[in-house]
Amino acid sequence: MILEGLVTTLDSQGVLNIAPMGPIVDEPLTRFRLRPFRTSNTYRNLKTHPCGVFHVVDDVLLLARAAIGRLDPPPEHFAAEKVTGRVVAAACRWHEFEVESCDDSQERTEIAARVVHSGRLRDFFGFNRAKHAVLEAAILATRIHLLTRAEILSEFDRWQPLVDKTAGPREREAFELLLRYVTESAAAATGISPSLI
């Protein structure tokens, strides 16, 4: 099963990287497989420091901002307990992990990891259709180099009613942020003003 969340890693200088990621997990969350692209900061950091922290989060605005690289300033964080890493304070739960193996034979590397410590900060909020819509929109926003503008905006149109009907302020802000990002990125690629797309 794939569980969407955030992964924090550190580079060779100790600089924090926060990336949305959906590892393949086992039910008790004792082991998982990460599949970052070899061009990603997460991949480079895990090759340098083979450990990190996976976070279960319900704050879709945080996920959206991480997906499009708009985490300035970064969210509050604190030191992990068993690995050299950082825990995002807004998470519900976190799982510190160590890399056991790394298969670089494909474009997306496959990293097997073992959880060495888990912690809990608060309860998971619960299910909400707007949160799910924003999560899907965030994933799609990371695919703007792979899909056409029409395909992406068609999906956003499909999810808009879910946000309109069930969202709170953070979900609305997250969805608008992602829509603006996709529109501006499409405009930059075509040279057309965003207001005309």
PDB file of N, CA, C and O in Angstrom, residues 1-5 56-61 63-64 124-141 155-156 158-168 170-172 174-175 178:
ATOM      1  N   MET A   1       0.833  -1.172   0.000  1.00  0.00           N
ATOM      2  CA  MET A   1       0.000   0.000   0.000  1.00  0.00           C
ATOM      3  C   MET A   1       0.882   1.240   0.000  1.00  0.00           C
ATOM      4  O   MET A   1       1.932   1.264   0.639  1.00  0.00           O
ATOM      5  N   ILE A   2       0.442   2.274  -0.717  1.00  0.00           N
ATOM      6  CA  ILE A   2       1.165   3.548  -0.736  1.00  0.00           C
ATOM      7  C   ILE A   2       0.524   4.486   0.273  1.00  0.00           C
ATOM      8  O   ILE A   2      -0.698   4.630   0.314  1.00  0.00           O
ATOM      9  N   LEU A   3       1.356   5.102   1.097  1.00  0.00           N
ATOM     10  CA  LEU A   3       0.899   6.062   2.096  1.00  0.00           C
ATOM     11  C   LEU A   3       1.543   7.408   1.782  1.00  0.00           C
ATOM     12  O   LEU A   3       2.768   7.531   1.799  1.00  0.00           O
ATOM     13  N   GLU A   4       0.725   8.408   1.485  1.00  0.00           N
ATOM     14  CA  GLU A   4       1.255   9.733   1.151  1.00  0.00           C
ATOM     15  C   GLU A   4       1.641  10.486   2.418  1.00  0.00           C
ATOM     16  O   GLU A   4       0.960  10.410   3.436  1.00  0.00           O
ATOM     17  N   GLY A   5       2.757  11.199   2.348  1.00  0.00           N
ATOM     18  CA  GLY A   5       3.219  11.979   3.481  1.00  0.00           C
ATOM     19  C   GLY A   5       4.374  12.876   3.091  1.00  0.00           C
ATOM     20  O   GLY A   5       4.537  13.227   1.923  1.00  0.00           O
ATOM     21  N   VAL A  56       3.408  11.288   8.686  1.00  0.00           N
ATOM     22  CA  VAL A  56       1.994  11.193   8.346  1.00  0.00           C
ATOM     23  C   VAL A  56       1.384  12.534   8.729  1.00  0.00           C
ATOM     24  O   VAL A  56       1.484  12.956   9.889  1.00  0.00           O
ATOM     25  N   VAL A  57       0.811  13.221   7.758  1.00  0.00           N
ATOM     26  CA  VAL A  57       0.282  14.571   7.984  1.00  0.00           C
ATOM     27  C   VAL A  57      -1.149  14.661   7.475  1.00  0.00           C
ATOM     28  O   VAL A  57      -1.560  13.899   6.605  1.00  0.00           O
ATOM     29  N   ASP A  58      -1.904  15.604   8.033  1.00  0.00           N
ATOM     30  CA  ASP A  58      -3.242  15.875   7.520  1.00  0.00           C
ATOM     31  C   ASP A  58      -3.403  17.334   7.092  1.00  0.00           C
ATOM     32  O   ASP A  58      -4.473  17.751   6.700  1.00  0.00           O
ATOM     33  N   ASP A  59      -2.320  18.092   7.149  1.00  0.00           N
ATOM     34  CA  ASP A  59      -2.325  19.501   6.743  1.00  0.00           C
ATOM     35  C   ASP A  59      -2.015  19.569   5.250  1.00  0.00           C
ATOM     36  O   ASP A  59      -0.855  19.517   4.839  1.00  0.00           O
ATOM     37  N   VAL A  60      -3.077  19.682   4.425  1.00  0.00           N
ATOM     38  CA  VAL A  60      -2.861  19.648   2.980  1.00  0.00           C
ATOM     39  C   VAL A  60      -2.238  20.931   2.447  1.00  0.00           C
ATOM     40  O   VAL A  60      -1.630  20.916   1.377  1.00  0.00           O
ATOM     41  N   LEU A  61      -2.340  22.021   3.187  1.00  0.00           N
ATOM     42  CA  LEU A  61      -1.642  23.236   2.755  1.00  0.00           C
ATOM     43  C   LEU A  61      -0.137  23.017   2.859  1.00  0.00           C
ATOM     44  O   LEU A  61       0.619  23.405   1.958  1.00  0.00           O
ATOM     45  N   LEU A  63       1.373  20.089   2.634  1.00  0.00           N
ATOM     46  CA  LEU A  63       1.694  19.172   1.532  1.00  0.00           C
ATOM     47  C   LEU A  63       1.759  19.903   0.201  1.00  0.00           C
ATOM     48  O   LEU A  63       2.672  19.673  -0.597  1.00  0.00           O
ATOM     49  N   ALA A  64       0.791  20.775  -0.045  1.00  0.00           N
ATOM     50  CA  ALA A  64       0.756  21.522  -1.310  1.00  0.00           C
ATOM     51  C   ALA A  64       1.988  22.404  -1.442  1.00  0.00           C
ATOM     52  O   ALA A  64       2.624  22.443  -2.507  1.00  0.00           O
ATOM     53  N   PHE A 124      -4.798  12.131  13.989  1.00  0.00           N
ATOM     54  CA  PHE A 124      -5.110  12.443  12.600  1.00  0.00           C
ATOM     55  C   PHE A 124      -6.493  13.075  12.566  1.00  0.00           C
ATOM     56  O   PHE A 124      -7.419  12.603  13.248  1.00  0.00           O
ATOM     57  N   PHE A 125      -6.680  14.137  11.798  1.00  0.00           N
ATOM     58  CA  PHE A 125      -7.951  14.865  11.768  1.00  0.00           C
ATOM     59  C   PHE A 125      -9.121  13.980  11.351  1.00  0.00           C
ATOM     60  O   PHE A 125     -10.189  14.020  11.939  1.00  0.00           O
ATOM     61  N   GLY A 126      -8.933  13.195  10.303  1.00  0.00           N
ATOM     62  CA  GLY A 126     -10.014  12.364   9.775  1.00  0.00           C
ATOM     63  C   GLY A 126     -10.182  12.579   8.285  1.00  0.00           C
ATOM     64  O   GLY A 126      -9.481  13.372   7.674  1.00  0.00           O
ATOM     65  N   PHE A 127     -11.116  11.854   7.684  1.00  0.00           N
ATOM     66  CA  PHE A 127     -11.330  11.925   6.247  1.00  0.00           C
ATOM     67  C   PHE A 127     -12.150  13.155   5.863  1.00  0.00           C
ATOM     68  O   PHE A 127     -13.073  13.540   6.570  1.00  0.00           O
ATOM     69  N   ASN A 128     -11.802  13.735   4.729  1.00  0.00           N
ATOM     70  CA  ASN A 128     -12.499  14.891   4.205  1.00  0.00           C
ATOM     71  C   ASN A 128     -12.264  14.903   2.700  1.00  0.00           C
ATOM     72  O   ASN A 128     -11.127  14.757   2.236  1.00  0.00           O
ATOM     73  N   ARG A 129     -13.324  15.081   1.916  1.00  0.00           N
ATOM     74  CA  ARG A 129     -13.199  15.015   0.458  1.00  0.00           C
ATOM     75  C   ARG A 129     -12.323  16.133  -0.088  1.00  0.00           C
ATOM     76  O   ARG A 129     -11.570  15.938  -1.046  1.00  0.00           O
ATOM     77  N   ALA A 130     -12.377  17.311   0.519  1.00  0.00           N
ATOM     78  CA  ALA A 130     -11.543  18.425   0.056  1.00  0.00           C
ATOM     79  C   ALA A 130     -10.068  18.125   0.278  1.00  0.00           C
ATOM     80  O   ALA A 130      -9.227  18.422  -0.572  1.00  0.00           O
ATOM     81  N   LYS A 131      -9.733  17.534   1.421  1.00  0.00           N
ATOM     82  CA  LYS A 131      -8.331  17.178   1.687  1.00  0.00           C
ATOM     83  C   LYS A 131      -7.821  16.206   0.626  1.00  0.00           C
ATOM     84  O   LYS A 131      -6.702  16.334   0.136  1.00  0.00           O
ATOM     85  N   HIS A 132      -8.655  15.227   0.280  1.00  0.00           N
ATOM     86  CA  HIS A 132      -8.259  14.263  -0.752  1.00  0.00           C
ATOM     87  C   HIS A 132      -8.104  14.935  -2.116  1.00  0.00           C
ATOM     88  O   HIS A 132      -7.183  14.619  -2.870  1.00  0.00           O
ATOM     89  N   ALA A 133      -8.998  15.864  -2.416  1.00  0.00           N
ATOM     90  CA  ALA A 133      -8.910  16.586  -3.688  1.00  0.00           C
ATOM     91  C   ALA A 133      -7.609  17.385  -3.757  1.00  0.00           C
ATOM     92  O   ALA A 133      -6.936  17.403  -4.796  1.00  0.00           O
ATOM     93  N   VAL A 134      -7.242  18.041  -2.668  1.00  0.00           N
ATOM     94  CA  VAL A 134      -5.998  18.824  -2.643  1.00  0.00           C
ATOM     95  C   VAL A 134      -4.802  17.898  -2.771  1.00  0.00           C
ATOM     96  O   VAL A 134      -3.835  18.215  -3.483  1.00  0.00           O
ATOM     97  N   LEU A 135      -4.838  16.755  -2.103  1.00  0.00           N
ATOM     98  CA  LEU A 135      -3.740  15.794  -2.219  1.00  0.00           C
ATOM     99  C   LEU A 135      -3.551  15.370  -3.674  1.00  0.00           C
ATOM    100  O   LEU A 135      -2.427  15.383  -4.203  1.00  0.00           O
ATOM    101  N   GLU A 136      -4.642  15.030  -4.358  1.00  0.00           N
ATOM    102  CA  GLU A 136      -4.551  14.652  -5.769  1.00  0.00           C
ATOM    103  C   GLU A 136      -4.041  15.814  -6.614  1.00  0.00           C
ATOM    104  O   GLU A 136      -3.229  15.626  -7.522  1.00  0.00           O
ATOM    105  N   ALA A 137      -4.512  17.019  -6.318  1.00  0.00           N
ATOM    106  CA  ALA A 137      -4.064  18.201  -7.070  1.00  0.00           C
ATOM    107  C   ALA A 137      -2.568  18.442  -6.853  1.00  0.00           C
ATOM    108  O   ALA A 137      -1.851  18.819  -7.789  1.00  0.00           O
ATOM    109  N   ALA A 138      -2.088  18.222  -5.629  1.00  0.00           N
ATOM    110  CA  ALA A 138      -0.659  18.411  -5.340  1.00  0.00           C
ATOM    111  C   ALA A 138       0.194  17.418  -6.118  1.00  0.00           C
ATOM    112  O   ALA A 138       1.240  17.774  -6.674  1.00  0.00           O
ATOM    113  N   ILE A 139      -0.268  16.187  -6.174  1.00  0.00           N
ATOM    114  CA  ILE A 139       0.468  15.175  -6.949  1.00  0.00           C
ATOM    115  C   ILE A 139       0.488  15.566  -8.417  1.00  0.00           C
ATOM    116  O   ILE A 139       1.531  15.514  -9.078  1.00  0.00           O
ATOM    117  N   LEU A 140      -0.656  15.988  -8.928  1.00  0.00           N
ATOM    118  CA  LEU A 140      -0.737  16.378 -10.333  1.00  0.00           C
ATOM    119  C   LEU A 140       0.134  17.603 -10.629  1.00  0.00           C
ATOM    120  O   LEU A 140       0.741  17.696 -11.705  1.00  0.00           O
ATOM    121  N   ALA A 141       0.226  18.530  -9.680  1.00  0.00           N
ATOM    122  CA  ALA A 141       1.059  19.726  -9.885  1.00  0.00           C
ATOM    123  C   ALA A 141       2.530  19.370 -10.049  1.00  0.00           C
ATOM    124  O   ALA A 141       3.276  20.116 -10.676  1.00  0.00           O
ATOM    125  N   GLU A 155      -8.677  17.923 -14.629  1.00  0.00           N
ATOM    126  CA  GLU A 155      -8.754  17.266 -13.315  1.00  0.00           C
ATOM    127  C   GLU A 155      -9.044  18.281 -12.215  1.00  0.00           C
ATOM    128  O   GLU A 155      -9.835  18.013 -11.312  1.00  0.00           O
ATOM    129  N   PHE A 156      -8.431  19.442 -12.281  1.00  0.00           N
ATOM    130  CA  PHE A 156      -8.709  20.492 -11.295  1.00  0.00           C
ATOM    131  C   PHE A 156     -10.189  20.886 -11.341  1.00  0.00           C
ATOM    132  O   PHE A 156     -10.806  21.095 -10.294  1.00  0.00           O
ATOM    133  N   ARG A 158     -12.615  18.985 -12.116  1.00  0.00           N
ATOM    134  CA  ARG A 158     -13.366  17.873 -11.518  1.00  0.00           C
ATOM    135  C   ARG A 158     -13.319  17.930  -9.987  1.00  0.00           C
ATOM    136  O   ARG A 158     -14.284  17.584  -9.311  1.00  0.00           O
ATOM    137  N   TRP A 159     -12.188  18.379  -9.431  1.00  0.00           N
ATOM    138  CA  TRP A 159     -12.021  18.414  -7.974  1.00  0.00           C
ATOM    139  C   TRP A 159     -12.573  19.687  -7.346  1.00  0.00           C
ATOM    140  O   TRP A 159     -12.837  19.713  -6.152  1.00  0.00           O
ATOM    141  N   GLN A 160     -12.756  20.745  -8.134  1.00  0.00           N
ATOM    142  CA  GLN A 160     -13.206  22.029  -7.585  1.00  0.00           C
ATOM    143  C   GLN A 160     -14.508  21.904  -6.775  1.00  0.00           C
ATOM    144  O   GLN A 160     -14.593  22.470  -5.681  1.00  0.00           O
ATOM    145  N   PRO A 161     -15.528  21.179  -7.253  1.00  0.00           N
ATOM    146  CA  PRO A 161     -16.757  21.072  -6.453  1.00  0.00           C
ATOM    147  C   PRO A 161     -16.536  20.431  -5.080  1.00  0.00           C
ATOM    148  O   PRO A 161     -17.206  20.792  -4.110  1.00  0.00           O
ATOM    149  N   LEU A 162     -15.622  19.476  -4.995  1.00  0.00           N
ATOM    150  CA  LEU A 162     -15.332  18.851  -3.697  1.00  0.00           C
ATOM    151  C   LEU A 162     -14.759  19.872  -2.728  1.00  0.00           C
ATOM    152  O   LEU A 162     -15.102  19.882  -1.543  1.00  0.00           O
ATOM    153  N   VAL A 163     -13.892  20.728  -3.234  1.00  0.00           N
ATOM    154  CA  VAL A 163     -13.308  21.782  -2.405  1.00  0.00           C
ATOM    155  C   VAL A 163     -14.389  22.792  -2.030  1.00  0.00           C
ATOM    156  O   VAL A 163     -14.518  23.178  -0.862  1.00  0.00           O
ATOM    157  N   ASP A 164     -15.201  23.198  -3.004  1.00  0.00           N
ATOM    158  CA  ASP A 164     -16.267  24.171  -2.742  1.00  0.00           C
ATOM    159  C   ASP A 164     -17.233  23.681  -1.673  1.00  0.00           C
ATOM    160  O   ASP A 164     -17.674  24.454  -0.821  1.00  0.00           O
ATOM    161  N   LYS A 165     -17.557  22.388  -1.688  1.00  0.00           N
ATOM    162  CA  LYS A 165     -18.568  21.846  -0.783  1.00  0.00           C
ATOM    163  C   LYS A 165     -18.034  21.485   0.600  1.00  0.00           C
ATOM    164  O   LYS A 165     -18.775  21.584   1.584  1.00  0.00           O
ATOM    165  N   THR A 166     -16.769  21.046   0.698  1.00  0.00           N
ATOM    166  CA  THR A 166     -16.331  20.433   1.957  1.00  0.00           C
ATOM    167  C   THR A 166     -15.073  21.036   2.574  1.00  0.00           C
ATOM    168  O   THR A 166     -14.655  20.603   3.641  1.00  0.00           O
ATOM    169  N   ALA A 167     -14.473  22.028   1.942  1.00  0.00           N
ATOM    170  CA  ALA A 167     -13.191  22.553   2.411  1.00  0.00           C
ATOM    171  C   ALA A 167     -13.336  23.530   3.560  1.00  0.00           C
ATOM    172  O   ALA A 167     -14.337  24.231   3.684  1.00  0.00           O
ATOM    173  N   GLY A 168     -12.267  23.572   4.367  1.00  0.00           N
ATOM    174  CA  GLY A 168     -12.073  24.647   5.325  1.00  0.00           C
ATOM    175  C   GLY A 168     -11.122  25.653   4.695  1.00  0.00           C
ATOM    176  O   GLY A 168     -10.684  25.489   3.538  1.00  0.00           O
ATOM    177  N   ARG A 170      -7.888  26.280   5.076  1.00  0.00           N
ATOM    178  CA  ARG A 170      -6.570  25.786   4.641  1.00  0.00           C
ATOM    179  C   ARG A 170      -6.677  24.967   3.354  1.00  0.00           C
ATOM    180  O   ARG A 170      -5.793  25.028   2.496  1.00  0.00           O
ATOM    181  N   GLU A 171      -7.736  24.188   3.219  1.00  0.00           N
ATOM    182  CA  GLU A 171      -7.926  23.402   2.001  1.00  0.00           C
ATOM    183  C   GLU A 171      -8.189  24.319   0.805  1.00  0.00           C
ATOM    184  O   GLU A 171      -7.658  24.099  -0.283  1.00  0.00           O
ATOM    185  N   ARG A 172      -8.996  25.362   1.023  1.00  0.00           N
ATOM    186  CA  ARG A 172      -9.260  26.325  -0.064  1.00  0.00           C
ATOM    187  C   ARG A 172      -7.971  27.029  -0.492  1.00  0.00           C
ATOM    188  O   ARG A 172      -7.692  27.170  -1.681  1.00  0.00           O
ATOM    189  N   ALA A 174      -4.922  25.972  -0.125  1.00  0.00           N
ATOM    190  CA  ALA A 174      -4.027  25.000  -0.775  1.00  0.00           C
ATOM    191  C   ALA A 174      -4.445  24.759  -2.226  1.00  0.00           C
ATOM    192  O   ALA A 174      -3.599  24.734  -3.131  1.00  0.00           O
ATOM    193  N   PHE A 175      -5.741  24.591  -2.454  1.00  0.00           N
ATOM    194  CA  PHE A 175      -6.218  24.314  -3.810  1.00  0.00           C
ATOM    195  C   PHE A 175      -5.948  25.504  -4.726  1.00  0.00           C
ATOM    196  O   PHE A 175      -5.477  25.338  -5.866  1.00  0.00           O
ATOM    197  N   LEU A 178      -2.231  25.705  -5.616  1.00  0.00           N
ATOM    198  CA  LEU A 178      -1.861  24.722  -6.642  1.00  0.00           C
ATOM    199  C   LEU A 178      -2.395  25.102  -8.016  1.00  0.00           C
ATOM    200  O   LEU A 178      -1.687  24.973  -9.015  1.00  0.00           O
TER     201      LEU A 178
END
